[in-house]
mmCIF file of C-alpha atoms and ligand atoms in Angstrom:
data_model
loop_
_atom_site.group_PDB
_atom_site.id
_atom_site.type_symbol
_atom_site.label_atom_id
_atom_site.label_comp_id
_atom_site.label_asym_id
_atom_site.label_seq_id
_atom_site.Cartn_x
_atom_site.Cartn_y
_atom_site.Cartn_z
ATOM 1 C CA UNK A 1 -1.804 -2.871 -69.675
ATOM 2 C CA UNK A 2 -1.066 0.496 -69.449
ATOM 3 C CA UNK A 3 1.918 -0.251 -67.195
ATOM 4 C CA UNK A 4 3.969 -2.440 -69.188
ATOM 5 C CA UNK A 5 3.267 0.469 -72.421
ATOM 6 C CA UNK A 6 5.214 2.817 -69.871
ATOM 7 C CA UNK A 7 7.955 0.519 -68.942
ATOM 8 C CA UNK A 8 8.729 -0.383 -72.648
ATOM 9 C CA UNK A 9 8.477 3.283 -73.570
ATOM 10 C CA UNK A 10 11.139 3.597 -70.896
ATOM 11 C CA UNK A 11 13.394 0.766 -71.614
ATOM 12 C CA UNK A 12 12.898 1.330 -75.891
ATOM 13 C CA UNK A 13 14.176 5.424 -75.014
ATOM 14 C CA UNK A 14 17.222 4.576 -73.441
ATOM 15 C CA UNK A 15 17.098 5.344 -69.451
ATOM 16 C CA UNK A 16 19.052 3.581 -67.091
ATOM 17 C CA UNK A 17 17.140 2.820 -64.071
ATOM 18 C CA UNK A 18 13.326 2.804 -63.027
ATOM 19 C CA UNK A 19 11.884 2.566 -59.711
ATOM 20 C CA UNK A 20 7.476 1.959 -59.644
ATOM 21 C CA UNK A 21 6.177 4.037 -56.690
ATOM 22 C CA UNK A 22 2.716 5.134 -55.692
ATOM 23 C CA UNK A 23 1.955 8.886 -55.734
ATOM 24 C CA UNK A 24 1.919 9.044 -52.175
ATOM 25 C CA UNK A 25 5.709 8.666 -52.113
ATOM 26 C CA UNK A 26 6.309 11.777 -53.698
ATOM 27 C CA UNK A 27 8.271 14.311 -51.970
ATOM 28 C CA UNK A 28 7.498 18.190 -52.473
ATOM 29 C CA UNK A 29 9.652 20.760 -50.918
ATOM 30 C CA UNK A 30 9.185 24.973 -50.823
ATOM 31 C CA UNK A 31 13.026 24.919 -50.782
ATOM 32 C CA UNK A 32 12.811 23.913 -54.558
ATOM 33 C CA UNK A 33 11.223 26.484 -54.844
ATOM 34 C CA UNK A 34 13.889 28.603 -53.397
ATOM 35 C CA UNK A 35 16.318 27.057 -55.561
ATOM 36 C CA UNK A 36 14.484 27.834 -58.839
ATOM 37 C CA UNK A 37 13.676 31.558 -57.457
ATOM 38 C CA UNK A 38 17.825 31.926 -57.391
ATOM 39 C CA UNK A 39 17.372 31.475 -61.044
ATOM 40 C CA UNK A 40 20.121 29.688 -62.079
ATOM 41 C CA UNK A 41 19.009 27.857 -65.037
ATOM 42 C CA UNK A 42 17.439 31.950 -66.883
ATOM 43 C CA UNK A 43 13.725 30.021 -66.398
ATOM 44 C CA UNK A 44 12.401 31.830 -63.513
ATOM 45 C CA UNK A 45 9.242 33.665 -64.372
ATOM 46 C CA UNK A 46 10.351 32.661 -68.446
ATOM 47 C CA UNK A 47 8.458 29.655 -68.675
ATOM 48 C CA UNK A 48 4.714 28.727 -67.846
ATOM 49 C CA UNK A 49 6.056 25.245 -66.356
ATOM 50 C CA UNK A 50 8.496 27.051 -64.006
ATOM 51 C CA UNK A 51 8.007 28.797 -61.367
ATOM 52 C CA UNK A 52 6.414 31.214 -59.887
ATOM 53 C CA UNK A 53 4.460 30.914 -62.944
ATOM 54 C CA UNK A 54 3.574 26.939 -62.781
ATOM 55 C CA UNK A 55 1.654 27.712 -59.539
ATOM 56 C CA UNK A 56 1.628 27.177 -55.982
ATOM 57 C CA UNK A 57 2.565 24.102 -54.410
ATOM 58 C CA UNK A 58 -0.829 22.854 -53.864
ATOM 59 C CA UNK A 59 -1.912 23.516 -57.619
ATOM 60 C CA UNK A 60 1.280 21.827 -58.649
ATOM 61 C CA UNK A 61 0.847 18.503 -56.023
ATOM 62 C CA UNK A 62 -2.845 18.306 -57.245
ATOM 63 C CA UNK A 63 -1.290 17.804 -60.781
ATOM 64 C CA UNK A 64 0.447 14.907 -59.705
ATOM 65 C CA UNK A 65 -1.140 13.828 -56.889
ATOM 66 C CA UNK A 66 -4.504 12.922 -58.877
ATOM 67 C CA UNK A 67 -2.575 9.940 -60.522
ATOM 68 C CA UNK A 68 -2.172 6.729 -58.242
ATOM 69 C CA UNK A 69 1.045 5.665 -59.246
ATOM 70 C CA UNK A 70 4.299 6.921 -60.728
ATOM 71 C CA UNK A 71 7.232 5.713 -62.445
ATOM 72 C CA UNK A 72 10.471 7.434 -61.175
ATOM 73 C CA UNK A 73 13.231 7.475 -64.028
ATOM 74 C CA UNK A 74 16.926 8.187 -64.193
ATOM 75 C CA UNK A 75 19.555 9.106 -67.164
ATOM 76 C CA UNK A 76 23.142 8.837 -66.290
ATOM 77 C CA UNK A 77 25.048 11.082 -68.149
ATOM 78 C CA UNK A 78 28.612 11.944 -68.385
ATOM 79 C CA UNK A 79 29.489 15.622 -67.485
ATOM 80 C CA UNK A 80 33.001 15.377 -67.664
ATOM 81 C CA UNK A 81 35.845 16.401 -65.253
ATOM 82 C CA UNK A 82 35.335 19.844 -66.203
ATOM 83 C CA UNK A 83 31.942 20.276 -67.222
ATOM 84 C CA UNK A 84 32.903 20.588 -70.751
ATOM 85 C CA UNK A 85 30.547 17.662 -71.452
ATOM 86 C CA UNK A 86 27.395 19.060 -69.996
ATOM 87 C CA UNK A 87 26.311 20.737 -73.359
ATOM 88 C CA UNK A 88 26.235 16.936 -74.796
ATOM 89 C CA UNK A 89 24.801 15.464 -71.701
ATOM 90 C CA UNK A 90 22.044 17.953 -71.473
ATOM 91 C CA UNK A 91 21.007 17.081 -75.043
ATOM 92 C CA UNK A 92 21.432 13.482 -74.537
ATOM 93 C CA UNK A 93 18.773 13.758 -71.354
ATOM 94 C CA UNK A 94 16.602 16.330 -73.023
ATOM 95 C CA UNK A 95 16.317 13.402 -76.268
ATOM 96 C CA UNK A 96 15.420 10.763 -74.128
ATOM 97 C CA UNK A 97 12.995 12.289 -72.461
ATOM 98 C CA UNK A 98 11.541 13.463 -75.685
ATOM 99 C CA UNK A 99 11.657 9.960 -77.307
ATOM 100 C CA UNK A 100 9.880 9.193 -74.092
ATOM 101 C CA UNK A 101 7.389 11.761 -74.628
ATOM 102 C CA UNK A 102 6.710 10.557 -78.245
ATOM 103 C CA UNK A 103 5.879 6.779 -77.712
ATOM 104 C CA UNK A 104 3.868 7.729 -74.769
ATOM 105 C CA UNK A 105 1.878 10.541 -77.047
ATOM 106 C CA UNK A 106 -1.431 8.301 -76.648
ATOM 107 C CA UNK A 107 -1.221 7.345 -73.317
ATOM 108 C CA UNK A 108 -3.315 8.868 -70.487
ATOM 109 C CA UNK A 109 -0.240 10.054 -68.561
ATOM 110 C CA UNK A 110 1.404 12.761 -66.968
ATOM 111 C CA UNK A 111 5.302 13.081 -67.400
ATOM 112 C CA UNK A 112 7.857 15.689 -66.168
ATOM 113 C CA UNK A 113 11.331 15.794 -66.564
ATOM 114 C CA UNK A 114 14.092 18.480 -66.208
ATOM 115 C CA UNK A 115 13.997 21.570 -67.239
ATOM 116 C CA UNK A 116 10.514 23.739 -68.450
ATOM 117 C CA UNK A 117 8.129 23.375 -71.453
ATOM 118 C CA UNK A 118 9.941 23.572 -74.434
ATOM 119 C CA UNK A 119 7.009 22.845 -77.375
ATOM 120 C CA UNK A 120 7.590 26.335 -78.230
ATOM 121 C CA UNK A 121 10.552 27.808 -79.461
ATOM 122 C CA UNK A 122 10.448 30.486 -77.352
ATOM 123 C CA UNK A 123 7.549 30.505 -74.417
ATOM 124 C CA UNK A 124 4.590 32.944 -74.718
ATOM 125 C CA UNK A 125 5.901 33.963 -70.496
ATOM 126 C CA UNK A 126 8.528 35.993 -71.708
ATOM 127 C CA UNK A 127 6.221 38.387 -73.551
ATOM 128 C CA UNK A 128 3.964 37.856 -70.578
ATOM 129 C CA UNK A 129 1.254 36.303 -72.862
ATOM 130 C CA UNK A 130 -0.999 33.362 -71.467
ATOM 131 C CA UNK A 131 0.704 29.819 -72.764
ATOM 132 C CA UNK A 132 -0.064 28.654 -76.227
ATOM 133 C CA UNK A 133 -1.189 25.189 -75.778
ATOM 134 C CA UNK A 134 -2.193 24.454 -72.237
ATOM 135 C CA UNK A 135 -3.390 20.933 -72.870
ATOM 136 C CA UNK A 136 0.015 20.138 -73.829
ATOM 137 C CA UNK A 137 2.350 21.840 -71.311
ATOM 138 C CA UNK A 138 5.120 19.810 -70.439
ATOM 139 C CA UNK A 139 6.342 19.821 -66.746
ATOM 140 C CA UNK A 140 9.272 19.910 -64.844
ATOM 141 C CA UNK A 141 9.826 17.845 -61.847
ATOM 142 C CA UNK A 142 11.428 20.940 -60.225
ATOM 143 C CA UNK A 143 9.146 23.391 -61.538
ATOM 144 C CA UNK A 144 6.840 21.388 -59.933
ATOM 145 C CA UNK A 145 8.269 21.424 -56.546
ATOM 146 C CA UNK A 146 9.463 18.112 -56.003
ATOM 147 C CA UNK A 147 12.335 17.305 -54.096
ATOM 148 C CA UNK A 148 14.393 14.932 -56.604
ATOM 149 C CA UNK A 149 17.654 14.502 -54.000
ATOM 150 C CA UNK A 150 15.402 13.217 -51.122
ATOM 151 C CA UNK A 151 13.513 11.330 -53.579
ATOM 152 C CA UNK A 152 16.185 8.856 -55.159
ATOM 153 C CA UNK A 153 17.584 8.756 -51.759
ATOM 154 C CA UNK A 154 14.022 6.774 -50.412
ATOM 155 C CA UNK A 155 14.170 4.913 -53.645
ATOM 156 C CA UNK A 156 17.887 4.258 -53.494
ATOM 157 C CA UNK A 157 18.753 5.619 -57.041
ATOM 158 C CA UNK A 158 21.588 7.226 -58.302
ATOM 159 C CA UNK A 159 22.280 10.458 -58.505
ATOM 160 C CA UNK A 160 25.802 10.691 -58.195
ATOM 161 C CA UNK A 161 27.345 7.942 -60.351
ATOM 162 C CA UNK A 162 30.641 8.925 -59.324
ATOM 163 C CA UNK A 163 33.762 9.704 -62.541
ATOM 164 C CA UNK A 164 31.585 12.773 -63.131
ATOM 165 C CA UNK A 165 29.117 10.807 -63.963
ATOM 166 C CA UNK A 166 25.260 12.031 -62.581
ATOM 167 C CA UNK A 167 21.629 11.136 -62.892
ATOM 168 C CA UNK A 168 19.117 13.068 -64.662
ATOM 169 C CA UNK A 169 15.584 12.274 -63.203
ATOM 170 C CA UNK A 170 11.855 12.042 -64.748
ATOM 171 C CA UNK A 171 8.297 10.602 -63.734
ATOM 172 C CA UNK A 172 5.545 9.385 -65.624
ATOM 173 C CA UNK A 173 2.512 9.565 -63.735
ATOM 174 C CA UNK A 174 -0.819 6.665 -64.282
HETATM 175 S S1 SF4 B 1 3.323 25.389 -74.703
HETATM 176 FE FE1 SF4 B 1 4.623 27.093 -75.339
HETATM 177 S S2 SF4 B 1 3.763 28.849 -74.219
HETATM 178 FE FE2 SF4 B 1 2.994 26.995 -73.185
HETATM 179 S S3 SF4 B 1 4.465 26.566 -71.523
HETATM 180 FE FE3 SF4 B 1 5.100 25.406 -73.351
HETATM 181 S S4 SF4 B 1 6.640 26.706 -74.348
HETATM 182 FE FE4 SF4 B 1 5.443 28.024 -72.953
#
């Protein structure tokens, strides 16, 4: 069942928590949006998964929204009391989700995490070319609009794990 395939893919790379919802739970917000237009993370209008250039927020709920269900996942990492851990943590989320990525490869599902498409090394947006492999753009959960603060609060997950300690989230859609 293809269920159980996702929920060993999640438990064999290494999250800590998982919480099954149904695609109507998803929350999607114009103030992410506004967040990622502040451009804090250098991927605003630099990556085909980000926005503005990963669409409108109907284009990028219709992405989601034509899969049933979802599986909402979280990665506790360790930032540090400074920050000077977050160049470790970042990597350790970014692996997992790419371990994820590879044992799903086969599956018929949909899965964003943080951050934008990174198949190439650098994306084709920056040279304002169309993107290189469409059929396998990653997505962001951000990029995508979705609210991820509101949502582990209505699915009681953590975010902040407290000893500078926070939660890195992803979905697989099915
Ligand atoms: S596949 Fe390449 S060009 Fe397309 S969004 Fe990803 S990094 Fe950018």
């Amino acid at each position: 069942m293809l269920k159980d395939d996702i929920i060993k893919a999640i438990n064999d790379a290494g999250f800590d928590e998982y919480k099954e919802i149904s695609s109507k739970d998803l929350i999607f917000s114009e103030d992410v949006f506004g967040e990622c237009a502040k451009n804090t993370c250098g991927n605003y209008g630099k990556n085909h998964s980000c926005p503005p250039l990963s669409g409108d927020m109907q284009e990028n709920m219709a992405r989601f929204l034509k899969y049933e269900n979802g599986i909402i996942i979280n990665k506790i990492v360790d930032m540090g009391e400074f920050y000077e851990k977050m160049m470790t943590a970042t990597k350790e989320a970014g692996d997992a989700l790419q371990n994820l990525r590879d044992l799903l490869e086969d599956k018929p599902v949909l899965i964003a995490g943080p951050g934008g498409c990174r198949i190439c090394k650098t994306c084709a947006a920056i040279d304002n070319e169309p993107c290189r492999f469409p059929d396998k753009r990653q997505y962001s959960m951000e990029g995508s609009g979705m609210d991820i603060v509101s949502m582990s609060r209505k699915f009681n997950m953590i975010y902040n794990a407290g000893d500078h300690k926070l939660g890195y989230f992803y979905i697989v859609m099915y």
